[in-house]
Amino acid sequence: MRRISRITVAGAATASLALALSACGSTSTSGSSDSKGNKGLAIAYDVGGKGDQSFNDAAYAGLEQAKKEFGYQTADLEPTEGETDADKEQRLVSLAKQGYNPVIGVGYAYAAAVKGAAEKFPKTTFGIVDDATINTKNVADLVFSEEQASYLAGVAAAKSTKSNVVGFVGGVDIPLIHKFQAGYEQGVKDTNPKVKVLSQYLTQTAEEGGFSSPDKGKTAAEGQIEKKADVVYAAAGLSGQGVIEAAATKKVWAIGVDSDQYKQEALAKYKDYILTSAMKDVAKAVYNLAKSVEDGKPETGIVRGDLKTGEVSLSDSNPKFADDAELQEAIKTAKEKIISGEIKVKSS
């Protein structure tokens, strides 16, 4: 899918900032420096960019919350097509050099870039979403137990299917997305062993468009629906929009991911077919890191969100889902068992 560059410069943004970042993707800035003279939170988006109605938009929501509460300057940058780790690192270095703190790379693909930038700017706090491999004292690894929310999505799918066939569409065949698949399949099987799960990955690498190609998602979902799947769960970033479109067109259930996709404006015409979404609160993680820096006690190391902390969950915006008493009881029971440790959810 062709990347669309967005450039918005407003408020107290300076010409020097715009020039410094022009080679590193688009930016939007606003507000003023904080009480310590630092600029505020900056984020660099993952594949799919702002407007994916999912992962990246959740990070942006966290940035907006921090900007509103702290009244400081923020920046958010788009990825560029075919970029290297060096390009990503230069984007983060540019932000740190301009005085932004914290600086967050949204997505595991930023691992090498965050590590390199953090070493160059040891007094700046860096964050990375969905990666736990960086052991540097000024880096917060913002990770989630996605498999737990996915297990609950599997319970919902198993209780909602009429054909006893459900689907899973993963964006890219990587360990992170394996967590979604593993939890979902376990939730389905524990709820109803008779239900068959069709699982498929769109690409082997992110560069092939697995997280940024709604057309690929749509084709995969259509194939599963042809094989009788009447609930399809997508963990595929922007590609998930195609899965939701296919499900709505065929009048079967879709399960969204990361954000509450029932509430997403761009998906409004499909919302009656979005049963629920397996959410992870990227917005809260991003905001919390910004707040920790503002409070003078920056988060570092692995910072994990799970069912117990409330940072992974199922959305209940669709009344057909929320008002199904039997389904809600099954989900509540499963959630309690996961939190207590009675159910051990697989991550691969």
mmCIF file of C-alpha atoms in Angstrom:
data_model
loop_
_atom_site.group_PDB
_atom_site.id
_atom_site.type_symbol
_atom_site.label_atom_id
_atom_site.label_comp_id
_atom_site.label_asym_id
_atom_site.label_seq_id
_atom_site.Cartn_x
_atom_site.Cartn_y
_atom_site.Cartn_z
ATOM 1 C CA MET A 1 0.000 0.000 0.000
ATOM 2 C CA ARG A 2 1.416 3.411 -0.948
ATOM 3 C CA ARG A 3 2.500 5.450 2.053
ATOM 4 C CA ILE A 4 0.940 8.901 2.329
ATOM 5 C CA SER A 5 3.130 11.602 3.862
ATOM 6 C CA ARG A 6 1.437 14.037 6.206
ATOM 7 C CA ILE A 7 3.062 17.317 7.263
ATOM 8 C CA THR A 8 1.386 19.528 9.827
ATOM 9 C CA VAL A 9 3.298 22.230 11.635
ATOM 10 C CA ALA A 10 1.488 24.369 14.195
ATOM 11 C CA GLY A 11 1.738 26.268 17.461
ATOM 12 C CA ALA A 12 5.237 26.881 18.729
ATOM 13 C CA ALA A 13 6.976 24.711 16.134
ATOM 14 C CA THR A 14 10.148 26.258 14.800
ATOM 15 C CA ALA A 15 11.500 26.280 11.283
ATOM 16 C CA SER A 16 14.634 24.523 12.491
ATOM 17 C CA LEU A 17 12.598 21.623 13.846
ATOM 18 C CA ALA A 18 10.742 21.231 10.571
ATOM 19 C CA LEU A 19 13.997 21.243 8.628
ATOM 20 C CA ALA A 20 15.672 18.808 10.989
ATOM 21 C CA LEU A 21 12.854 16.317 10.611
ATOM 22 C CA SER A 22 11.975 16.806 6.959
ATOM 23 C CA ALA A 23 14.083 13.835 5.911
ATOM 24 C CA CYS A 24 12.649 11.610 8.628
ATOM 25 C CA GLY A 25 8.922 11.594 7.897
ATOM 26 C CA SER A 26 6.147 14.021 8.731
ATOM 27 C CA THR A 27 5.654 15.832 12.014
ATOM 28 C CA SER A 28 3.081 17.767 13.974
ATOM 29 C CA THR A 29 4.026 19.929 16.919
ATOM 30 C CA SER A 30 2.194 22.198 19.323
ATOM 31 C CA GLY A 31 2.345 23.733 22.773
ATOM 32 C CA SER A 32 5.376 24.970 24.671
ATOM 33 C CA SER A 33 8.287 23.609 26.693
ATOM 34 C CA ASP A 34 7.659 22.181 30.152
ATOM 35 C CA SER A 35 8.737 23.699 33.466
ATOM 36 C CA LYS A 36 12.192 22.157 33.106
ATOM 37 C CA GLY A 37 12.755 23.733 29.686
ATOM 38 C CA ASN A 38 12.285 20.431 27.864
ATOM 39 C CA LYS A 39 9.957 19.913 24.993
ATOM 40 C CA GLY A 40 7.459 17.192 25.707
ATOM 41 C CA LEU A 41 6.530 13.807 24.326
ATOM 42 C CA ALA A 42 7.452 12.730 20.799
ATOM 43 C CA ILE A 43 6.432 9.524 19.059
ATOM 44 C CA ALA A 44 7.571 7.883 15.834
ATOM 45 C CA TYR A 45 4.934 5.705 14.192
ATOM 46 C CA ASP A 46 5.133 2.087 13.126
ATOM 47 C CA VAL A 47 4.258 0.707 9.678
ATOM 48 C CA GLY A 48 0.782 1.869 8.670
ATOM 49 C CA GLY A 49 1.237 5.248 10.309
ATOM 50 C CA LYS A 50 -1.283 7.560 11.847
ATOM 51 C CA GLY A 51 -4.825 6.816 10.726
ATOM 52 C CA ASP A 52 -4.591 3.031 10.975
ATOM 53 C CA GLN A 53 -7.595 3.035 13.361
ATOM 54 C CA SER A 54 -5.607 0.647 15.537
ATOM 55 C CA PHE A 55 -2.089 0.461 16.986
ATOM 56 C CA ASN A 56 -0.611 3.778 15.854
ATOM 57 C CA ASP A 57 -3.767 5.749 16.556
ATOM 58 C CA ALA A 58 -3.760 4.397 20.108
ATOM 59 C CA ALA A 59 -0.250 5.792 20.586
ATOM 60 C CA TYR A 60 -1.417 9.135 19.214
ATOM 61 C CA ALA A 61 -4.290 9.163 21.722
ATOM 62 C CA GLY A 62 -1.722 8.838 24.517
ATOM 63 C CA LEU A 63 0.269 11.723 23.059
ATOM 64 C CA GLU A 64 -2.862 13.887 22.860
ATOM 65 C CA GLN A 65 -3.706 13.128 26.497
ATOM 66 C CA ALA A 66 -0.210 14.119 27.622
ATOM 67 C CA LYS A 67 -0.270 17.288 25.536
ATOM 68 C CA LYS A 68 -3.628 18.304 26.998
ATOM 69 C CA GLU A 69 -2.640 17.590 30.590
ATOM 70 C CA PHE A 70 0.894 18.969 30.570
ATOM 71 C CA GLY A 71 0.413 21.767 28.027
ATOM 72 C CA TYR A 72 3.753 21.180 26.369
ATOM 73 C CA GLN A 73 5.062 20.756 22.850
ATOM 74 C CA THR A 74 4.668 17.373 21.136
ATOM 75 C CA ALA A 75 5.707 15.811 17.856
ATOM 76 C CA ASP A 76 4.577 12.724 15.943
ATOM 77 C CA LEU A 77 6.416 11.381 12.925
ATOM 78 C CA GLU A 78 5.441 9.079 10.077
ATOM 79 C CA PRO A 79 7.567 6.194 8.802
ATOM 80 C CA THR A 80 8.833 6.284 5.231
ATOM 81 C CA GLU A 81 8.615 3.475 2.735
ATOM 82 C CA GLY A 82 11.631 1.188 2.630
ATOM 83 C CA GLU A 83 13.423 2.904 5.496
ATOM 84 C CA THR A 84 16.398 1.327 7.286
ATOM 85 C CA ASP A 85 17.246 1.023 10.981
ATOM 86 C CA ALA A 86 19.625 3.933 10.436
ATOM 87 C CA ASP A 87 16.754 6.057 9.123
ATOM 88 C CA LYS A 88 14.682 5.209 12.182
ATOM 89 C CA GLU A 89 17.571 6.006 14.501
ATOM 90 C CA GLN A 90 18.148 9.358 12.803
ATOM 91 C CA ARG A 91 14.468 10.200 13.322
ATOM 92 C CA LEU A 92 14.739 9.499 17.056
ATOM 93 C CA VAL A 93 18.096 11.285 17.341
ATOM 94 C CA SER A 94 16.602 14.370 15.663
ATOM 95 C CA LEU A 95 13.788 14.431 18.211
ATOM 96 C CA ALA A 96 16.130 14.006 21.166
ATOM 97 C CA LYS A 97 18.489 16.656 19.807
ATOM 98 C CA GLN A 98 15.571 19.080 19.616
ATOM 99 C CA GLY A 99 14.868 18.514 23.309
ATOM 100 C CA TYR A 100 11.904 16.148 23.258
ATOM 101 C CA ASN A 101 11.654 13.888 26.306
ATOM 102 C CA PRO A 102 10.444 11.162 26.302
ATOM 103 C CA VAL A 103 10.893 9.890 22.751
ATOM 104 C CA ILE A 104 8.943 6.734 21.874
ATOM 105 C CA GLY A 105 9.325 4.342 18.954
ATOM 106 C CA VAL A 106 5.960 2.739 18.272
ATOM 107 C CA GLY A 107 6.569 -0.884 17.343
ATOM 108 C CA TYR A 108 9.179 -3.627 17.656
ATOM 109 C CA ALA A 109 10.842 -2.481 14.409
ATOM 110 C CA TYR A 110 12.355 0.428 16.365
ATOM 111 C CA ALA A 111 14.432 -1.822 18.633
ATOM 112 C CA ALA A 112 17.831 -1.171 17.040
ATOM 113 C CA ALA A 113 17.020 2.514 16.538
ATOM 114 C CA VAL A 114 15.920 3.089 20.131
ATOM 115 C CA LYS A 115 19.005 1.313 21.463
ATOM 116 C CA GLY A 116 21.307 3.434 19.310
ATOM 117 C CA ALA A 117 19.577 6.739 20.058
ATOM 118 C CA ALA A 118 19.413 6.013 23.790
ATOM 119 C CA GLU A 119 23.162 5.458 23.913
ATOM 120 C CA LYS A 120 23.748 8.814 22.194
ATOM 121 C CA PHE A 121 21.366 10.689 24.533
ATOM 122 C CA PRO A 122 21.676 9.105 27.989
ATOM 123 C CA LYS A 123 19.806 11.971 29.689
ATOM 124 C CA THR A 124 16.725 11.482 27.489
ATOM 125 C CA THR A 125 14.155 8.828 28.327
ATOM 126 C CA PHE A 126 13.239 6.601 25.393
ATOM 127 C CA GLY A 127 10.366 4.158 25.090
ATOM 128 C CA ILE A 128 9.572 1.352 22.701
ATOM 129 C CA VAL A 129 6.206 -0.319 22.298
ATOM 130 C CA ASP A 130 6.066 -4.108 21.811
ATOM 131 C CA ASP A 131 9.710 -4.939 22.409
ATOM 132 C CA ALA A 132 11.399 -6.216 25.571
ATOM 133 C CA THR A 133 14.936 -6.706 24.299
ATOM 134 C CA ILE A 134 16.533 -3.367 25.219
ATOM 135 C CA ASN A 135 18.314 -3.397 28.563
ATOM 136 C CA THR A 136 19.446 0.223 28.789
ATOM 137 C CA LYS A 137 18.920 2.364 31.876
ATOM 138 C CA ASN A 138 17.144 5.181 30.022
ATOM 139 C CA VAL A 139 14.765 2.960 28.018
ATOM 140 C CA ALA A 140 11.282 1.741 28.962
ATOM 141 C CA ASP A 141 10.153 -1.424 27.186
ATOM 142 C CA LEU A 142 6.368 -1.009 26.944
ATOM 143 C CA VAL A 143 4.972 -4.505 26.437
ATOM 144 C CA PHE A 144 1.643 -6.274 26.867
ATOM 145 C CA SER A 145 0.210 -9.731 27.494
ATOM 146 C CA GLU A 146 -1.687 -9.720 24.195
ATOM 147 C CA GLU A 147 -2.280 -13.438 24.462
ATOM 148 C CA GLN A 148 -4.583 -12.844 27.458
ATOM 149 C CA ALA A 149 -6.942 -10.503 25.614
ATOM 150 C CA SER A 150 -6.747 -12.826 22.617
ATOM 151 C CA TYR A 151 -7.814 -15.752 24.798
ATOM 152 C CA LEU A 152 -10.942 -13.796 25.730
ATOM 153 C CA ALA A 153 -11.477 -13.053 22.034
ATOM 154 C CA GLY A 154 -11.318 -16.799 21.451
ATOM 155 C CA VAL A 155 -13.967 -17.362 24.109
ATOM 156 C CA ALA A 156 -16.163 -14.768 22.401
ATOM 157 C CA ALA A 157 -15.626 -16.377 18.997
ATOM 158 C CA ALA A 158 -16.393 -19.893 20.234
ATOM 159 C CA LYS A 159 -19.582 -18.711 21.937
ATOM 160 C CA SER A 160 -20.698 -16.684 18.901
ATOM 161 C CA THR A 161 -20.020 -19.037 15.986
ATOM 162 C CA LYS A 162 -22.908 -20.942 14.444
ATOM 163 C CA SER A 163 -20.832 -22.813 11.857
ATOM 164 C CA ASN A 164 -18.224 -24.067 14.348
ATOM 165 C CA VAL A 165 -15.535 -22.495 12.142
ATOM 166 C CA VAL A 166 -13.701 -19.285 13.074
ATOM 167 C CA GLY A 167 -10.723 -17.482 11.589
ATOM 168 C CA PHE A 168 -7.517 -15.719 12.599
ATOM 169 C CA VAL A 169 -5.617 -13.366 10.286
ATOM 170 C CA GLY A 170 -2.143 -12.302 11.391
ATOM 171 C CA GLY A 171 -0.371 -9.447 9.657
ATOM 172 C CA VAL A 172 3.204 -10.736 9.749
ATOM 173 C CA ASP A 173 4.520 -14.169 10.765
ATOM 174 C CA ILE A 174 6.552 -13.057 13.793
ATOM 175 C CA PRO A 175 6.648 -14.007 17.508
ATOM 176 C CA LEU A 176 4.646 -10.924 18.540
ATOM 177 C CA ILE A 177 1.678 -11.939 16.383
ATOM 178 C CA HIS A 178 2.100 -15.589 17.374
ATOM 179 C CA LYS A 179 1.006 -14.438 20.859
ATOM 180 C CA PHE A 180 -2.329 -13.253 19.456
ATOM 181 C CA GLN A 181 -2.831 -16.494 17.538
ATOM 182 C CA ALA A 182 -1.845 -18.745 20.451
ATOM 183 C CA GLY A 183 -4.145 -17.028 22.947
ATOM 184 C CA TYR A 184 -7.057 -16.939 20.512
ATOM 185 C CA GLU A 185 -6.775 -20.595 19.526
ATOM 186 C CA GLN A 186 -6.492 -21.663 23.177
ATOM 187 C CA GLY A 187 -9.542 -19.596 24.137
ATOM 188 C CA VAL A 188 -11.570 -21.146 21.329
ATOM 189 C CA LYS A 189 -10.557 -24.723 22.126
ATOM 190 C CA ASP A 190 -11.018 -24.369 25.894
ATOM 191 C CA THR A 191 -14.523 -23.025 25.289
ATOM 192 C CA ASN A 192 -15.644 -25.465 22.584
ATOM 193 C CA PRO A 193 -13.238 -28.153 21.309
ATOM 194 C CA LYS A 194 -15.545 -28.764 18.333
ATOM 195 C CA VAL A 195 -14.789 -25.354 16.833
ATOM 196 C CA LYS A 196 -12.195 -25.318 14.045
ATOM 197 C CA VAL A 197 -9.782 -22.366 13.827
ATOM 198 C CA LEU A 198 -8.458 -21.311 10.413
ATOM 199 C CA SER A 199 -5.225 -19.323 10.869
ATOM 200 C CA GLN A 200 -3.330 -17.422 8.210
ATOM 201 C CA TYR A 201 -0.517 -14.859 7.984
ATOM 202 C CA LEU A 202 -0.467 -12.215 5.276
ATOM 203 C CA THR A 203 3.313 -11.890 4.864
ATOM 204 C CA GLN A 204 6.586 -13.146 6.273
ATOM 205 C CA THR A 205 8.014 -9.641 6.770
ATOM 206 C CA ALA A 206 6.572 -6.203 7.531
ATOM 207 C CA GLU A 207 8.273 -4.843 4.413
ATOM 208 C CA GLU A 208 5.913 -6.969 2.323
ATOM 209 C CA GLY A 209 2.942 -5.022 3.655
ATOM 210 C CA GLY A 210 1.452 -7.408 6.201
ATOM 211 C CA PHE A 211 0.545 -4.569 8.553
ATOM 212 C CA SER A 212 -0.322 -1.965 5.934
ATOM 213 C CA SER A 213 -2.396 -3.625 3.197
ATOM 214 C CA PRO A 214 -6.183 -3.738 3.706
ATOM 215 C CA ASP A 215 -6.500 -5.483 0.340
ATOM 216 C CA LYS A 216 -4.419 -8.416 1.610
ATOM 217 C CA GLY A 217 -6.505 -8.590 4.773
ATOM 218 C CA LYS A 218 -9.736 -8.543 2.810
ATOM 219 C CA THR A 219 -8.623 -11.358 0.505
ATOM 220 C CA ALA A 220 -7.503 -13.529 3.439
ATOM 221 C CA ALA A 221 -10.764 -13.020 5.312
ATOM 222 C CA GLU A 222 -12.841 -13.743 2.214
ATOM 223 C CA GLY A 223 -10.987 -17.040 1.833
ATOM 224 C CA GLN A 224 -11.724 -18.024 5.426
ATOM 225 C CA ILE A 225 -15.364 -17.004 5.136
ATOM 226 C CA GLU A 226 -15.683 -19.165 2.013
ATOM 227 C CA LYS A 227 -14.546 -22.047 4.231
ATOM 228 C CA LYS A 228 -17.474 -21.322 6.596
ATOM 229 C CA ALA A 229 -15.735 -19.086 9.145
ATOM 230 C CA ASP A 230 -18.383 -16.831 10.663
ATOM 231 C CA VAL A 231 -16.109 -15.042 13.176
ATOM 232 C CA VAL A 232 -12.742 -13.657 12.014
ATOM 233 C CA TYR A 233 -10.151 -12.102 14.346
ATOM 234 C CA ALA A 234 -7.456 -9.899 12.824
ATOM 235 C CA ALA A 235 -4.137 -8.944 14.416
ATOM 236 C CA ALA A 236 -2.827 -7.115 11.396
ATOM 237 C CA GLY A 237 -2.656 -3.366 11.952
ATOM 238 C CA LEU A 238 -4.029 -1.379 9.025
ATOM 239 C CA SER A 239 -4.583 -4.631 7.088
ATOM 240 C CA GLY A 240 -7.256 -5.494 9.652
ATOM 241 C CA GLN A 241 -9.538 -2.903 8.077
ATOM 242 C CA GLY A 242 -9.813 -5.189 5.062
ATOM 243 C CA VAL A 243 -10.712 -8.120 7.303
ATOM 244 C CA ILE A 244 -13.472 -6.082 8.934
ATOM 245 C CA GLU A 245 -14.767 -4.933 5.549
ATOM 246 C CA ALA A 246 -14.905 -8.517 4.269
ATOM 247 C CA ALA A 247 -16.721 -9.713 7.389
ATOM 248 C CA ALA A 248 -19.296 -6.924 7.180
ATOM 249 C CA THR A 249 -19.866 -7.528 3.468
ATOM 250 C CA LYS A 250 -20.518 -11.222 4.129
ATOM 251 C CA LYS A 251 -22.519 -10.413 7.280
ATOM 252 C CA VAL A 252 -20.350 -12.397 9.680
ATOM 253 C CA TRP A 253 -18.549 -11.264 12.845
ATOM 254 C CA ALA A 254 -15.186 -9.538 12.913
ATOM 255 C CA ILE A 255 -13.082 -9.104 16.056
ATOM 256 C CA GLY A 256 -10.868 -6.029 16.043
ATOM 257 C CA VAL A 257 -7.531 -5.457 17.716
ATOM 258 C CA ASP A 258 -5.509 -2.962 19.781
ATOM 259 C CA SER A 259 -8.131 -0.160 19.787
ATOM 260 C CA ASP A 260 -11.914 -0.334 20.205
ATOM 261 C CA GLN A 261 -12.550 -0.593 16.487
ATOM 262 C CA TYR A 262 -16.334 -0.409 16.932
ATOM 263 C CA LYS A 263 -15.800 3.257 17.809
ATOM 264 C CA GLN A 264 -13.428 4.115 14.958
ATOM 265 C CA GLU A 265 -14.924 6.691 12.608
ATOM 266 C CA ALA A 266 -13.293 5.210 9.525
ATOM 267 C CA LEU A 267 -14.943 1.847 10.290
ATOM 268 C CA ALA A 268 -18.357 3.234 11.248
ATOM 269 C CA LYS A 269 -20.183 1.677 8.301
ATOM 270 C CA TYR A 270 -18.967 -1.777 9.378
ATOM 271 C CA LYS A 271 -19.445 -1.436 13.134
ATOM 272 C CA ASP A 272 -22.585 -3.588 13.375
ATOM 273 C CA TYR A 273 -20.382 -6.539 12.421
ATOM 274 C CA ILE A 274 -17.539 -5.773 14.847
ATOM 275 C CA LEU A 275 -18.359 -8.087 17.733
ATOM 276 C CA THR A 276 -15.608 -6.812 20.042
ATOM 277 C CA SER A 277 -11.932 -5.846 19.968
ATOM 278 C CA ALA A 278 -9.005 -7.381 21.848
ATOM 279 C CA MET A 279 -7.501 -4.188 23.170
ATOM 280 C CA LYS A 280 -4.141 -3.277 24.575
ATOM 281 C CA ASP A 281 -3.924 0.168 26.081
ATOM 282 C CA VAL A 282 -1.033 1.606 24.121
ATOM 283 C CA ALA A 283 -2.462 5.065 24.832
ATOM 284 C CA LYS A 284 -2.152 4.521 28.583
ATOM 285 C CA ALA A 285 1.381 3.146 28.276
ATOM 286 C CA VAL A 286 2.479 6.132 26.185
ATOM 287 C CA TYR A 287 0.800 8.609 28.530
ATOM 288 C CA ASN A 288 2.192 6.922 31.653
ATOM 289 C CA LEU A 289 5.744 7.132 30.342
ATOM 290 C CA ALA A 290 5.268 10.827 29.579
ATOM 291 C CA LYS A 291 3.831 11.393 33.066
ATOM 292 C CA SER A 292 6.704 9.557 34.723
ATOM 293 C CA VAL A 293 9.170 11.869 32.993
ATOM 294 C CA GLU A 294 7.084 14.915 33.903
ATOM 295 C CA ASP A 295 7.050 13.747 37.530
ATOM 296 C CA GLY A 296 10.823 13.354 37.528
ATOM 297 C CA LYS A 297 10.682 9.574 38.011
ATOM 298 C CA PRO A 298 11.057 8.115 34.499
ATOM 299 C CA GLU A 299 9.896 4.537 33.946
ATOM 300 C CA THR A 300 12.652 2.230 32.746
ATOM 301 C CA GLY A 301 13.060 -1.473 32.088
ATOM 302 C CA ILE A 302 10.175 -3.755 31.200
ATOM 303 C CA VAL A 303 6.779 -2.168 31.842
ATOM 304 C CA ARG A 304 4.072 -4.773 31.219
ATOM 305 C CA GLY A 305 0.318 -4.360 30.840
ATOM 306 C CA ASP A 306 -1.995 -7.352 31.294
ATOM 307 C CA LEU A 307 -5.519 -8.301 32.365
ATOM 308 C CA LYS A 308 -4.676 -7.730 36.005
ATOM 309 C CA THR A 309 -3.503 -4.146 35.402
ATOM 310 C CA GLY A 310 -6.398 -3.533 33.040
ATOM 311 C CA GLU A 311 -4.138 -2.675 30.118
ATOM 312 C CA VAL A 312 -5.399 -5.554 27.986
ATOM 313 C CA SER A 313 -9.110 -6.244 27.712
ATOM 314 C CA LEU A 314 -12.088 -6.841 25.452
ATOM 315 C CA SER A 315 -14.206 -3.886 24.361
ATOM 316 C CA ASP A 316 -17.958 -4.021 24.985
ATOM 317 C CA SER A 317 -19.169 -1.133 22.805
ATOM 318 C CA ASN A 318 -21.347 -3.309 20.563
ATOM 319 C CA PRO A 319 -24.687 -3.735 22.391
ATOM 320 C CA LYS A 320 -25.179 -7.182 20.834
ATOM 321 C CA PHE A 321 -21.978 -8.256 22.567
ATOM 322 C CA ALA A 322 -22.492 -6.379 25.823
ATOM 323 C CA ASP A 323 -26.091 -7.554 26.259
ATOM 324 C CA ASP A 324 -25.378 -11.260 25.679
ATOM 325 C CA ALA A 325 -25.509 -12.458 29.297
ATOM 326 C CA GLU A 326 -24.258 -15.985 28.601
ATOM 327 C CA LEU A 327 -21.307 -14.689 26.583
ATOM 328 C CA GLN A 328 -20.421 -12.084 29.193
ATOM 329 C CA GLU A 329 -20.496 -14.671 31.973
ATOM 330 C CA ALA A 330 -18.147 -16.947 30.005
ATOM 331 C CA ILE A 331 -15.720 -14.074 29.428
ATOM 332 C CA LYS A 332 -15.879 -12.974 33.068
ATOM 333 C CA THR A 333 -15.132 -16.508 34.269
ATOM 334 C CA ALA A 334 -12.205 -16.877 31.873
ATOM 335 C CA LYS A 335 -10.795 -13.488 32.873
ATOM 336 C CA GLU A 336 -10.931 -14.353 36.574
ATOM 337 C CA LYS A 337 -9.186 -17.672 35.956
ATOM 338 C CA ILE A 338 -6.418 -16.021 33.940
ATOM 339 C CA ILE A 339 -5.818 -13.388 36.610
ATOM 340 C CA SER A 340 -5.775 -15.994 39.384
ATOM 341 C CA GLY A 341 -3.373 -18.184 37.430
ATOM 342 C CA GLU A 342 -5.792 -21.098 37.069
ATOM 343 C CA ILE A 343 -5.614 -20.649 33.307
ATOM 344 C CA LYS A 344 -2.119 -20.331 31.886
ATOM 345 C CA VAL A 345 -2.370 -18.687 28.484
ATOM 346 C CA LYS A 346 0.135 -19.779 25.858
ATOM 347 C CA SER A 347 2.176 -17.131 24.083
ATOM 348 C CA SER A 348 3.374 -19.282 21.211
#
